[in-house]
Amino acid sequence: MGSCHWKPAGYARPRRRYQPPPNKTPPAKPHAPLLPTPPALRSDSPERSQPQPAFLASSPRIARPMLTMLSISIVIPVYNEAPVLPLLFAGLAGTLAELEQAHGPVELVLVNDGSADASWDLIRTQCQRDARYVGVNLSRNFGHQRALAAGLESARGEVVISMDADLQDPPAVLPQLVAKYCEGYDVVYATRLTRGKESWGKRITANIFYRVIEKVSGVTVHKDTGDFRLMSRRALVELSRMREVHRFLRGMVPWIGFPQTQVFYDRGDRQAGETHYPLPKMLALAFDGIASMSTAPLRLAYLLCLLLFSVFIGYIMWVLFDHFVYGSELVQGWTSLMSAITIFGTIELLMFGIFGEYLGRTYEQVKQRPLYIIADVERSATSPTPTRSEPS
């Protein structure tokens, strides 16, 4: 019979802490070395100490100093540009050679937006002569912004540059855009210092438009930029997710964010042909930009209704006060009555037009029709396939 040890009531055996056996303590794992803070993020960096525009401070940029091999795509929408296309091919030759020597393969995507002249024939001929050219023929004219979207989504390069075919966007600026990309920027705008022989009226209206759309949309739409820009692959992927029917790329690209900057150049004159953006098209593009980037017109109509209602109430109170205090007659004159009817009727029709415009845009959006339809793609059999140098 074993011995019995008496324990008081509520007794609990004390718990002993675990101790490893002597000389068997596992060695401590060495800590991984901390990565140095990028210069753009350090408080003592010159770039950090200087004030930056809002569109540059959206996210930190990481420079790509070791990036030498880089696939580049250049997208050019074409609409009735047969007179200027031979000049475009000749003007791009030297810049393409420079880019290929410095970075690697280059492809040019020419999008024929339902041209009625010989533009598509010239594009096909150039694609057969030069394997770097790719021709995309749309089934009809879808408009400049949709044609540009077709080219951007057809491009295969890691870096995609969009420009116009009229040579007002000089090809010599392309290496500067790529250099800014190598510094760590995902979007690089080509900003005009001069606007060639554009009229003063066009310049004034352009300034007013950029100021208005920046105020109503809350997005920095860079003045004098146009559609001459560079985009990285990851920025282009995010842009492709935006399937608006009424597209305004000059506002959509700043909206996606990422590190953005700009280079400056002198805009030349059109080399041949005529402009395809007369005043009515420019006004339509301006309205598309405001309506697609903001609901300010709807809020403006609401505020206008409140203003007119306040004026109407004030007028009634003044008439009643004048009648009961001074004994004036309540006879309304024909002129004042017709003026009130005309003003209120015009304002109501204007507001109905604004509501109808937004309702029509909603109707077109929910139909989910494709932005464009590609009829043909012309590509040389020996066309090189650009390879991406870094993941998107």
mmCIF file of C-alpha atoms in Angstrom:
data_model
loop_
_atom_site.group_PDB
_atom_site.id
_atom_site.type_symbol
_atom_site.label_atom_id
_atom_site.label_comp_id
_atom_site.label_asym_id
_atom_site.label_seq_id
_atom_site.Cartn_x
_atom_site.Cartn_y
_atom_site.Cartn_z
ATOM 1 C CA MET A 1 0.000 0.000 0.000
ATOM 2 C CA GLY A 2 1.576 3.262 -1.154
ATOM 3 C CA SER A 3 2.050 6.241 1.088
ATOM 4 C CA CYS A 4 -0.684 8.854 1.120
ATOM 5 C CA HIS A 5 0.199 12.566 1.222
ATOM 6 C CA TRP A 6 -2.365 14.868 2.721
ATOM 7 C CA LYS A 7 -3.269 17.999 0.653
ATOM 8 C CA PRO A 8 -5.405 20.826 1.935
ATOM 9 C CA ALA A 9 -8.691 21.659 0.249
ATOM 10 C CA GLY A 10 -8.333 23.804 -2.901
ATOM 11 C CA TYR A 11 -4.735 22.778 -3.371
ATOM 12 C CA ALA A 12 -3.425 23.126 -6.943
ATOM 13 C CA ARG A 13 -0.091 21.846 -8.044
ATOM 14 C CA PRO A 14 2.085 24.760 -9.201
ATOM 15 C CA ARG A 15 2.840 24.799 -12.908
ATOM 16 C CA ARG A 16 6.461 24.814 -13.866
ATOM 17 C CA ARG A 17 7.652 26.835 -16.832
ATOM 18 C CA TYR A 18 9.206 24.853 -19.608
ATOM 19 C CA GLN A 19 12.932 25.201 -19.915
ATOM 20 C CA PRO A 20 14.843 23.789 -22.862
ATOM 21 C CA PRO A 21 17.561 21.263 -22.129
ATOM 22 C CA PRO A 22 21.006 22.735 -21.602
ATOM 23 C CA ASN A 23 23.143 23.305 -24.712
ATOM 24 C CA LYS A 24 20.154 22.561 -26.996
ATOM 25 C CA THR A 25 18.760 26.055 -27.434
ATOM 26 C CA PRO A 26 18.116 26.596 -31.162
ATOM 27 C CA PRO A 27 20.205 29.394 -32.615
ATOM 28 C CA ALA A 28 18.370 32.642 -33.284
ATOM 29 C CA LYS A 29 17.444 33.233 -36.906
ATOM 30 C CA PRO A 30 19.280 36.144 -38.440
ATOM 31 C CA HIS A 31 17.021 39.050 -39.397
ATOM 32 C CA ALA A 32 16.732 39.862 -43.062
ATOM 33 C CA PRO A 33 18.449 43.126 -43.922
ATOM 34 C CA LEU A 34 16.080 46.034 -44.304
ATOM 35 C CA LEU A 35 15.706 47.410 -47.797
ATOM 36 C CA PRO A 36 16.886 50.989 -48.162
ATOM 37 C CA THR A 37 14.129 53.545 -48.337
ATOM 38 C CA PRO A 38 13.667 54.821 -51.901
ATOM 39 C CA PRO A 39 14.975 58.361 -52.303
ATOM 40 C CA ALA A 40 11.543 59.623 -53.311
ATOM 41 C CA LEU A 41 10.140 58.498 -49.924
ATOM 42 C CA ARG A 42 12.866 59.795 -47.584
ATOM 43 C CA SER A 43 12.186 63.017 -45.760
ATOM 44 C CA ASP A 44 15.668 64.312 -46.558
ATOM 45 C CA SER A 45 15.297 63.725 -50.290
ATOM 46 C CA PRO A 46 15.238 66.832 -52.512
ATOM 47 C CA GLU A 47 12.225 65.393 -54.338
ATOM 48 C CA ARG A 48 10.371 64.995 -51.050
ATOM 49 C CA SER A 49 11.187 68.447 -49.775
ATOM 50 C CA GLN A 50 9.913 70.236 -52.854
ATOM 51 C CA PRO A 51 6.146 70.723 -53.298
ATOM 52 C CA GLN A 52 4.704 68.421 -55.944
ATOM 53 C CA PRO A 53 1.534 68.697 -58.006
ATOM 54 C CA ALA A 54 -1.392 66.619 -56.826
ATOM 55 C CA PHE A 55 -1.227 64.201 -59.744
ATOM 56 C CA LEU A 56 2.440 63.431 -58.965
ATOM 57 C CA ALA A 57 1.847 62.760 -55.275
ATOM 58 C CA SER A 58 -0.885 60.156 -55.788
ATOM 59 C CA SER A 59 1.455 57.170 -55.322
ATOM 60 C CA PRO A 60 5.205 56.691 -54.968
ATOM 61 C CA ARG A 61 7.155 55.924 -58.097
ATOM 62 C CA ILE A 62 9.919 53.348 -58.325
ATOM 63 C CA ALA A 63 12.637 54.089 -60.843
ATOM 64 C CA ARG A 64 13.591 51.485 -63.430
ATOM 65 C CA PRO A 65 17.313 52.250 -63.912
ATOM 66 C CA MET A 66 18.221 48.701 -64.987
ATOM 67 C CA LEU A 67 15.459 48.515 -67.618
ATOM 68 C CA THR A 68 17.140 48.350 -71.020
ATOM 69 C CA MET A 69 15.129 45.819 -73.043
ATOM 70 C CA LEU A 70 11.629 47.206 -73.353
ATOM 71 C CA SER A 71 8.838 46.459 -75.813
ATOM 72 C CA ILE A 72 7.144 49.624 -77.062
ATOM 73 C CA SER A 73 3.858 50.015 -78.936
ATOM 74 C CA ILE A 74 2.801 53.214 -80.699
ATOM 75 C CA VAL A 75 -0.932 53.607 -81.400
ATOM 76 C CA ILE A 76 -2.114 56.016 -84.105
ATOM 77 C CA PRO A 77 -5.814 56.387 -85.050
ATOM 78 C CA VAL A 78 -6.354 57.241 -88.706
ATOM 79 C CA TYR A 79 -9.387 58.846 -90.342
ATOM 80 C CA ASN A 80 -9.106 60.089 -93.934
ATOM 81 C CA GLU A 81 -5.374 60.729 -93.570
ATOM 82 C CA ALA A 82 -4.213 59.472 -96.978
ATOM 83 C CA PRO A 83 -2.312 62.706 -97.823
ATOM 84 C CA VAL A 84 -0.314 62.678 -94.584
ATOM 85 C CA LEU A 85 0.406 58.949 -94.150
ATOM 86 C CA PRO A 86 3.507 58.845 -96.417
ATOM 87 C CA LEU A 87 4.939 61.774 -94.462
ATOM 88 C CA LEU A 88 4.132 59.977 -91.216
ATOM 89 C CA PHE A 89 5.943 56.802 -92.282
ATOM 90 C CA ALA A 90 9.009 58.793 -93.294
ATOM 91 C CA GLY A 91 8.963 60.904 -90.141
ATOM 92 C CA LEU A 92 8.806 57.879 -87.845
ATOM 93 C CA ALA A 93 11.701 55.991 -89.433
ATOM 94 C CA GLY A 94 14.528 57.718 -87.578
ATOM 95 C CA THR A 95 12.777 57.686 -84.197
ATOM 96 C CA LEU A 96 11.918 53.995 -84.515
ATOM 97 C CA ALA A 97 15.545 53.134 -85.201
ATOM 98 C CA GLU A 98 16.611 55.128 -82.139
ATOM 99 C CA LEU A 99 14.076 53.403 -79.892
ATOM 100 C CA GLU A 100 14.972 49.939 -81.179
ATOM 101 C CA GLN A 101 18.659 50.532 -80.627
ATOM 102 C CA ALA A 102 18.123 51.797 -77.074
ATOM 103 C CA HIS A 103 15.344 49.507 -75.831
ATOM 104 C CA GLY A 104 14.249 46.751 -78.177
ATOM 105 C CA PRO A 105 11.313 45.836 -80.434
ATOM 106 C CA VAL A 106 8.805 48.487 -81.460
ATOM 107 C CA GLU A 107 5.395 47.986 -83.049
ATOM 108 C CA LEU A 108 3.118 50.595 -84.610
ATOM 109 C CA VAL A 109 -0.621 50.002 -84.463
ATOM 110 C CA LEU A 110 -2.500 52.051 -87.068
ATOM 111 C CA VAL A 111 -6.281 52.024 -86.538
ATOM 112 C CA ASN A 112 -8.364 52.872 -89.590
ATOM 113 C CA ASP A 113 -11.563 54.439 -88.260
ATOM 114 C CA GLY A 114 -13.766 53.883 -91.294
ATOM 115 C CA SER A 115 -11.831 56.161 -93.640
ATOM 116 C CA ALA A 116 -13.486 56.995 -96.961
ATOM 117 C CA ASP A 117 -10.196 57.604 -98.796
ATOM 118 C CA ALA A 118 -7.195 55.364 -99.499
ATOM 119 C CA SER A 119 -5.931 55.341 -95.908
ATOM 120 C CA TRP A 120 -6.517 51.619 -95.371
ATOM 121 C CA ASP A 121 -4.779 50.688 -98.616
ATOM 122 C CA LEU A 122 -1.735 52.709 -97.591
ATOM 123 C CA ILE A 123 -1.735 51.065 -94.167
ATOM 124 C CA ARG A 124 -1.896 47.575 -95.659
ATOM 125 C CA THR A 125 0.942 48.345 -98.039
ATOM 126 C CA GLN A 126 3.099 49.679 -95.215
ATOM 127 C CA CYS A 127 2.385 46.592 -93.090
ATOM 128 C CA GLN A 128 3.674 44.378 -95.891
ATOM 129 C CA ARG A 129 6.787 46.493 -96.339
ATOM 130 C CA ASP A 130 7.652 46.904 -92.667
ATOM 131 C CA ALA A 131 7.041 44.081 -90.187
ATOM 132 C CA ARG A 132 6.841 46.554 -87.314
ATOM 133 C CA TYR A 133 3.508 47.946 -88.554
ATOM 134 C CA VAL A 134 0.136 46.455 -87.613
ATOM 135 C CA GLY A 135 -3.086 47.619 -89.265
ATOM 136 C CA VAL A 136 -6.459 47.448 -87.505
ATOM 137 C CA ASN A 137 -9.485 48.175 -89.701
ATOM 138 C CA LEU A 138 -12.737 48.995 -87.917
ATOM 139 C CA SER A 139 -16.032 47.991 -89.504
ATOM 140 C CA ARG A 140 -17.200 51.629 -89.657
ATOM 141 C CA ASN A 141 -16.436 55.045 -88.227
ATOM 142 C CA PHE A 142 -16.747 54.778 -84.434
ATOM 143 C CA GLY A 143 -15.121 58.090 -83.542
ATOM 144 C CA HIS A 144 -11.650 59.136 -82.470
ATOM 145 C CA GLN A 145 -11.919 58.066 -78.815
ATOM 146 C CA ARG A 146 -13.207 54.570 -79.609
ATOM 147 C CA ALA A 147 -10.657 54.106 -82.371
ATOM 148 C CA LEU A 148 -7.976 55.052 -79.883
ATOM 149 C CA ALA A 149 -9.401 52.512 -77.430
ATOM 150 C CA ALA A 150 -9.253 49.832 -80.144
ATOM 151 C CA GLY A 151 -5.589 50.575 -80.759
ATOM 152 C CA LEU A 152 -4.672 50.635 -77.074
ATOM 153 C CA GLU A 153 -6.352 47.289 -76.480
ATOM 154 C CA SER A 154 -4.687 45.775 -79.563
ATOM 155 C CA ALA A 155 -1.183 46.893 -78.569
ATOM 156 C CA ARG A 156 1.121 44.194 -77.188
ATOM 157 C CA GLY A 157 3.989 46.253 -75.790
ATOM 158 C CA GLU A 158 4.865 46.842 -72.154
ATOM 159 C CA VAL A 159 4.779 50.569 -72.880
ATOM 160 C CA VAL A 160 2.051 52.045 -75.105
ATOM 161 C CA ILE A 161 2.239 55.523 -76.631
ATOM 162 C CA SER A 162 -0.716 57.164 -78.377
ATOM 163 C CA MET A 163 -0.358 60.019 -80.853
ATOM 164 C CA ASP A 164 -2.121 61.595 -83.838
ATOM 165 C CA ALA A 165 -1.310 60.935 -87.470
ATOM 166 C CA ASP A 166 -1.076 64.557 -88.641
ATOM 167 C CA LEU A 167 2.536 64.989 -87.387
ATOM 168 C CA GLN A 168 1.518 67.838 -85.108
ATOM 169 C CA ASP A 169 2.767 65.491 -82.399
ATOM 170 C CA PRO A 170 6.484 65.282 -83.330
ATOM 171 C CA PRO A 171 8.006 61.769 -83.236
ATOM 172 C CA ALA A 172 11.185 63.252 -81.735
ATOM 173 C CA VAL A 173 9.360 63.493 -78.375
ATOM 174 C CA LEU A 174 8.902 59.706 -78.122
ATOM 175 C CA PRO A 175 12.351 58.990 -76.568
ATOM 176 C CA GLN A 176 11.662 61.636 -73.915
ATOM 177 C CA LEU A 177 8.424 59.895 -72.943
ATOM 178 C CA VAL A 178 10.201 56.544 -72.645
ATOM 179 C CA ALA A 179 12.951 58.139 -70.542
ATOM 180 C CA LYS A 180 10.344 59.364 -68.054
ATOM 181 C CA TYR A 181 8.881 55.858 -67.910
ATOM 182 C CA CYS A 182 12.310 54.505 -66.994
ATOM 183 C CA GLU A 183 12.367 57.006 -64.115
ATOM 184 C CA GLY A 184 9.355 55.241 -62.595
ATOM 185 C CA TYR A 185 6.305 56.997 -64.033
ATOM 186 C CA ASP A 186 3.334 55.012 -65.338
ATOM 187 C CA VAL A 187 1.687 57.853 -67.259
ATOM 188 C CA VAL A 188 3.649 60.526 -69.118
ATOM 189 C CA TYR A 189 1.785 63.373 -70.834
ATOM 190 C CA ALA A 190 3.209 65.340 -73.751
ATOM 191 C CA THR A 191 2.213 68.916 -72.950
ATOM 192 C CA ARG A 192 2.185 71.621 -75.612
ATOM 193 C CA LEU A 193 4.171 74.776 -75.022
ATOM 194 C CA THR A 194 2.869 76.325 -78.239
ATOM 195 C CA ARG A 195 -0.247 75.473 -80.237
ATOM 196 C CA GLY A 196 0.929 76.295 -83.763
ATOM 197 C CA LYS A 197 -1.410 78.432 -85.853
ATOM 198 C CA GLU A 198 -4.524 77.794 -83.807
ATOM 199 C CA SER A 199 -6.883 80.741 -83.526
ATOM 200 C CA TRP A 200 -7.224 82.817 -80.389
ATOM 201 C CA GLY A 201 -10.834 81.729 -80.094
ATOM 202 C CA LYS A 202 -9.854 78.065 -79.961
ATOM 203 C CA ARG A 203 -7.154 78.758 -77.384
ATOM 204 C CA ILE A 204 -9.502 80.749 -75.147
ATOM 205 C CA THR A 205 -12.265 78.141 -75.311
ATOM 206 C CA ALA A 206 -9.720 75.381 -74.591
ATOM 207 C CA ASN A 207 -8.507 77.218 -71.493
ATOM 208 C CA ILE A 208 -12.069 77.717 -70.279
ATOM 209 C CA PHE A 209 -12.916 74.066 -70.904
ATOM 210 C CA TYR A 210 -9.938 72.692 -68.954
ATOM 211 C CA ARG A 211 -10.684 74.971 -66.015
ATOM 212 C CA VAL A 212 -14.361 74.020 -65.965
ATOM 213 C CA ILE A 213 -13.872 70.263 -66.217
ATOM 214 C CA GLU A 214 -11.213 70.292 -63.503
ATOM 215 C CA LYS A 215 -13.609 72.112 -61.176
ATOM 216 C CA VAL A 216 -16.663 69.941 -61.820
ATOM 217 C CA SER A 217 -14.934 66.541 -62.003
ATOM 218 C CA GLY A 218 -12.413 66.825 -59.179
ATOM 219 C CA VAL A 219 -9.777 65.244 -61.449
ATOM 220 C CA THR A 220 -6.690 67.067 -62.663
ATOM 221 C CA VAL A 221 -7.172 67.160 -66.439
ATOM 222 C CA HIS A 222 -3.858 68.501 -67.623
ATOM 223 C CA LYS A 223 -4.070 71.547 -69.810
ATOM 224 C CA ASP A 224 -2.738 71.382 -73.397
ATOM 225 C CA THR A 225 -2.108 67.630 -73.323
ATOM 226 C CA GLY A 226 -4.464 66.098 -75.868
ATOM 227 C CA ASP A 227 -4.077 62.367 -76.546
ATOM 228 C CA PHE A 228 -0.281 62.345 -76.939
ATOM 229 C CA ARG A 229 0.781 60.282 -73.922
ATOM 230 C CA LEU A 230 2.633 57.208 -72.688
ATOM 231 C CA MET A 231 1.051 54.549 -70.494
ATOM 232 C CA SER A 232 2.562 51.559 -68.738
ATOM 233 C CA ARG A 233 1.009 48.136 -69.056
ATOM 234 C CA ARG A 234 -0.553 48.191 -65.585
ATOM 235 C CA ALA A 235 -2.077 51.621 -66.214
ATOM 236 C CA LEU A 236 -3.451 50.409 -69.544
ATOM 237 C CA VAL A 237 -4.988 47.333 -67.909
ATOM 238 C CA GLU A 238 -6.894 49.522 -65.465
ATOM 239 C CA LEU A 239 -7.987 51.851 -68.267
ATOM 240 C CA SER A 240 -9.296 48.881 -70.266
ATOM 241 C CA ARG A 241 -11.602 47.990 -67.384
ATOM 242 C CA MET A 242 -13.474 51.269 -67.873
ATOM 243 C CA ARG A 243 -16.075 50.497 -70.549
ATOM 244 C CA GLU A 244 -17.828 53.852 -70.856
ATOM 245 C CA VAL A 245 -19.659 54.294 -74.138
ATOM 246 C CA HIS A 246 -19.048 58.045 -74.181
ATOM 247 C CA ARG A 247 -15.309 58.113 -73.614
ATOM 248 C CA PHE A 248 -13.173 61.062 -72.632
ATOM 249 C CA LEU A 249 -9.664 59.662 -72.291
ATOM 250 C CA ARG A 250 -8.195 62.998 -71.256
ATOM 251 C CA GLY A 251 -10.177 62.689 -68.033
ATOM 252 C CA MET A 252 -10.199 58.906 -67.658
ATOM 253 C CA VAL A 253 -6.409 58.521 -67.707
ATOM 254 C CA PRO A 254 -5.772 60.973 -64.822
ATOM 255 C CA TRP A 255 -8.572 59.289 -62.872
ATOM 256 C CA ILE A 256 -6.777 55.909 -62.696
ATOM 257 C CA GLY A 257 -3.915 57.407 -60.681
ATOM 258 C CA PHE A 258 -0.390 55.894 -60.554
ATOM 259 C CA PRO A 259 2.703 58.129 -60.753
ATOM 260 C CA GLN A 260 2.205 60.656 -63.550
ATOM 261 C CA THR A 261 4.335 63.413 -65.041
ATOM 262 C CA GLN A 262 4.685 65.400 -68.255
ATOM 263 C CA VAL A 263 7.206 66.514 -70.849
ATOM 264 C CA PHE A 264 6.899 69.709 -72.871
ATOM 265 C CA TYR A 265 7.182 70.253 -76.609
ATOM 266 C CA ASP A 266 6.331 72.771 -79.312
ATOM 267 C CA ARG A 267 3.306 71.690 -81.309
ATOM 268 C CA GLY A 268 3.763 72.116 -85.035
ATOM 269 C CA ASP A 269 1.316 72.729 -87.847
ATOM 270 C CA ARG A 270 -0.609 70.075 -89.689
ATOM 271 C CA GLN A 271 1.564 68.700 -92.498
ATOM 272 C CA ALA A 272 -1.206 67.806 -94.945
ATOM 273 C CA GLY A 273 -4.958 67.420 -95.200
ATOM 274 C CA GLU A 274 -7.559 69.168 -93.080
ATOM 275 C CA THR A 275 -8.415 69.000 -89.411
ATOM 276 C CA HIS A 276 -11.089 66.500 -88.388
ATOM 277 C CA TYR A 277 -12.034 68.427 -85.250
ATOM 278 C CA PRO A 278 -14.100 71.449 -86.332
ATOM 279 C CA LEU A 279 -15.953 73.556 -83.787
ATOM 280 C CA PRO A 280 -19.094 71.343 -83.542
ATOM 281 C CA LYS A 281 -16.990 68.246 -82.838
ATOM 282 C CA MET A 282 -14.929 70.124 -80.282
ATOM 283 C CA LEU A 283 -18.090 71.256 -78.494
ATOM 284 C CA ALA A 284 -19.440 67.694 -78.551
ATOM 285 C CA LEU A 285 -16.163 66.402 -77.094
ATOM 286 C CA ALA A 286 -16.285 69.077 -74.399
ATOM 287 C CA PHE A 287 -19.828 68.118 -73.420
ATOM 288 C CA ASP A 288 -18.882 64.421 -73.429
ATOM 289 C CA GLY A 289 -16.017 65.227 -71.098
ATOM 290 C CA ILE A 290 -18.181 67.155 -68.644
ATOM 291 C CA ALA A 291 -21.102 64.712 -68.739
ATOM 292 C CA SER A 292 -18.942 61.577 -68.458
ATOM 293 C CA MET A 293 -16.738 62.879 -65.651
ATOM 294 C CA SER A 294 -19.312 64.663 -63.490
ATOM 295 C CA THR A 295 -22.979 65.089 -62.623
ATOM 296 C CA ALA A 296 -22.507 68.843 -62.289
ATOM 297 C CA PRO A 297 -25.107 69.692 -64.989
ATOM 298 C CA LEU A 298 -27.754 67.843 -62.978
ATOM 299 C CA ARG A 299 -26.778 69.673 -59.810
ATOM 300 C CA LEU A 300 -26.763 72.935 -61.746
ATOM 301 C CA ALA A 301 -30.327 72.318 -62.907
ATOM 302 C CA TYR A 302 -31.364 71.591 -59.321
ATOM 303 C CA LEU A 303 -29.752 74.783 -58.035
ATOM 304 C CA LEU A 304 -31.336 76.765 -60.849
ATOM 305 C CA CYS A 305 -34.757 75.453 -59.842
ATOM 306 C CA LEU A 306 -34.149 76.541 -56.257
ATOM 307 C CA LEU A 307 -33.019 79.967 -57.430
ATOM 308 C CA LEU A 308 -36.080 80.506 -59.613
ATOM 309 C CA PHE A 309 -38.359 79.248 -56.857
ATOM 310 C CA SER A 310 -36.803 81.713 -54.426
ATOM 311 C CA VAL A 311 -37.241 84.564 -56.908
ATOM 312 C CA PHE A 312 -40.865 83.598 -57.496
ATOM 313 C CA ILE A 313 -41.633 83.448 -53.745
ATOM 314 C CA GLY A 314 -39.924 86.797 -53.223
ATOM 315 C CA TYR A 315 -41.962 88.347 -56.023
ATOM 316 C CA ILE A 316 -45.251 87.090 -54.525
ATOM 317 C CA MET A 317 -44.329 88.424 -51.097
ATOM 318 C CA TRP A 318 -43.456 91.814 -52.587
ATOM 319 C CA VAL A 319 -46.774 91.995 -54.470
ATOM 320 C CA LEU A 320 -48.757 91.091 -51.344
ATOM 321 C CA PHE A 321 -46.818 93.582 -49.246
ATOM 322 C CA ASP A 322 -47.365 96.316 -51.828
ATOM 323 C CA HIS A 323 -51.080 95.531 -51.960
ATOM 324 C CA PHE A 324 -51.825 95.387 -48.230
ATOM 325 C CA VAL A 325 -49.490 98.195 -47.145
ATOM 326 C CA TYR A 326 -49.773 100.684 -49.998
ATOM 327 C CA GLY A 327 -53.104 99.580 -51.466
ATOM 328 C CA SER A 328 -51.780 98.801 -54.941
ATOM 329 C CA GLU A 329 -53.950 96.887 -57.387
ATOM 330 C CA LEU A 330 -53.184 93.216 -58.072
ATOM 331 C CA VAL A 331 -53.594 93.542 -61.833
ATOM 332 C CA GLN A 332 -50.795 91.763 -63.692
ATOM 333 C CA GLY A 333 -49.518 93.347 -66.854
ATOM 334 C CA TRP A 334 -49.290 91.440 -70.101
ATOM 335 C CA THR A 335 -45.532 92.097 -70.454
ATOM 336 C CA SER A 336 -44.597 90.789 -67.016
ATOM 337 C CA LEU A 337 -46.822 87.735 -67.459
ATOM 338 C CA MET A 338 -45.375 86.783 -70.836
ATOM 339 C CA SER A 339 -41.831 87.409 -69.626
ATOM 340 C CA ALA A 340 -42.343 85.095 -66.665
ATOM 341 C CA ILE A 341 -43.867 82.384 -68.862
ATOM 342 C CA THR A 342 -41.027 82.642 -71.374
ATOM 343 C CA ILE A 343 -38.271 82.539 -68.760
ATOM 344 C CA PHE A 344 -39.732 79.670 -66.768
ATOM 345 C CA GLY A 345 -40.630 77.712 -69.899
ATOM 346 C CA THR A 346 -37.135 78.062 -71.313
ATOM 347 C CA ILE A 347 -35.517 76.985 -68.054
ATOM 348 C CA GLU A 348 -37.803 73.966 -67.798
ATOM 349 C CA LEU A 349 -37.033 72.872 -71.349
ATOM 350 C CA LEU A 350 -33.324 73.263 -70.664
ATOM 351 C CA MET A 351 -33.547 71.126 -67.537
ATOM 352 C CA PHE A 352 -35.584 68.486 -69.353
ATOM 353 C CA GLY A 353 -32.890 68.418 -72.027
ATOM 354 C CA ILE A 354 -30.173 67.844 -69.430
ATOM 355 C CA PHE A 355 -32.175 65.084 -67.752
ATOM 356 C CA GLY A 356 -32.854 63.479 -71.112
ATOM 357 C CA GLU A 357 -29.176 63.574 -72.063
ATOM 358 C CA TYR A 358 -28.150 61.715 -68.921
ATOM 359 C CA LEU A 359 -31.039 59.282 -69.302
ATOM 360 C CA GLY A 360 -30.020 58.588 -72.901
ATOM 361 C CA ARG A 361 -26.428 57.970 -71.860
ATOM 362 C CA THR A 362 -27.617 55.533 -69.216
ATOM 363 C CA TYR A 363 -29.739 53.735 -71.820
ATOM 364 C CA GLU A 364 -26.785 53.422 -74.186
ATOM 365 C CA GLN A 365 -24.545 52.161 -71.395
ATOM 366 C CA VAL A 366 -26.878 49.417 -70.155
ATOM 367 C CA LYS A 367 -27.211 47.971 -73.671
ATOM 368 C CA GLN A 368 -23.571 46.846 -73.292
ATOM 369 C CA ARG A 369 -22.764 46.997 -76.963
ATOM 370 C CA PRO A 370 -19.091 46.711 -77.917
ATOM 371 C CA LEU A 371 -17.157 49.949 -78.152
ATOM 372 C CA TYR A 372 -15.895 49.018 -81.612
ATOM 373 C CA ILE A 373 -15.909 46.180 -84.140
ATOM 374 C CA ILE A 374 -12.709 45.098 -85.877
ATOM 375 C CA ALA A 375 -13.220 44.018 -89.476
ATOM 376 C CA ASP A 376 -9.637 43.202 -90.474
ATOM 377 C CA VAL A 377 -6.176 43.032 -88.955
ATOM 378 C CA GLU A 378 -3.185 43.380 -91.263
ATOM 379 C CA ARG A 379 0.041 41.999 -89.866
ATOM 380 C CA SER A 380 3.186 40.843 -91.616
ATOM 381 C CA ALA A 381 4.060 37.171 -91.305
ATOM 382 C CA THR A 382 7.480 38.156 -89.949
ATOM 383 C CA SER A 383 6.083 40.679 -87.476
ATOM 384 C CA PRO A 384 7.980 40.436 -84.171
ATOM 385 C CA THR A 385 5.970 39.783 -81.050
ATOM 386 C CA PRO A 386 6.936 42.257 -78.331
ATOM 387 C CA THR A 387 7.727 40.612 -75.013
ATOM 388 C CA ARG A 388 6.974 42.200 -71.712
ATOM 389 C CA SER A 389 10.015 43.058 -69.665
ATOM 390 C CA GLU A 390 8.220 43.180 -66.316
ATOM 391 C CA PRO A 391 4.916 41.881 -64.974
ATOM 392 C CA SER A 392 1.879 44.067 -65.265
#
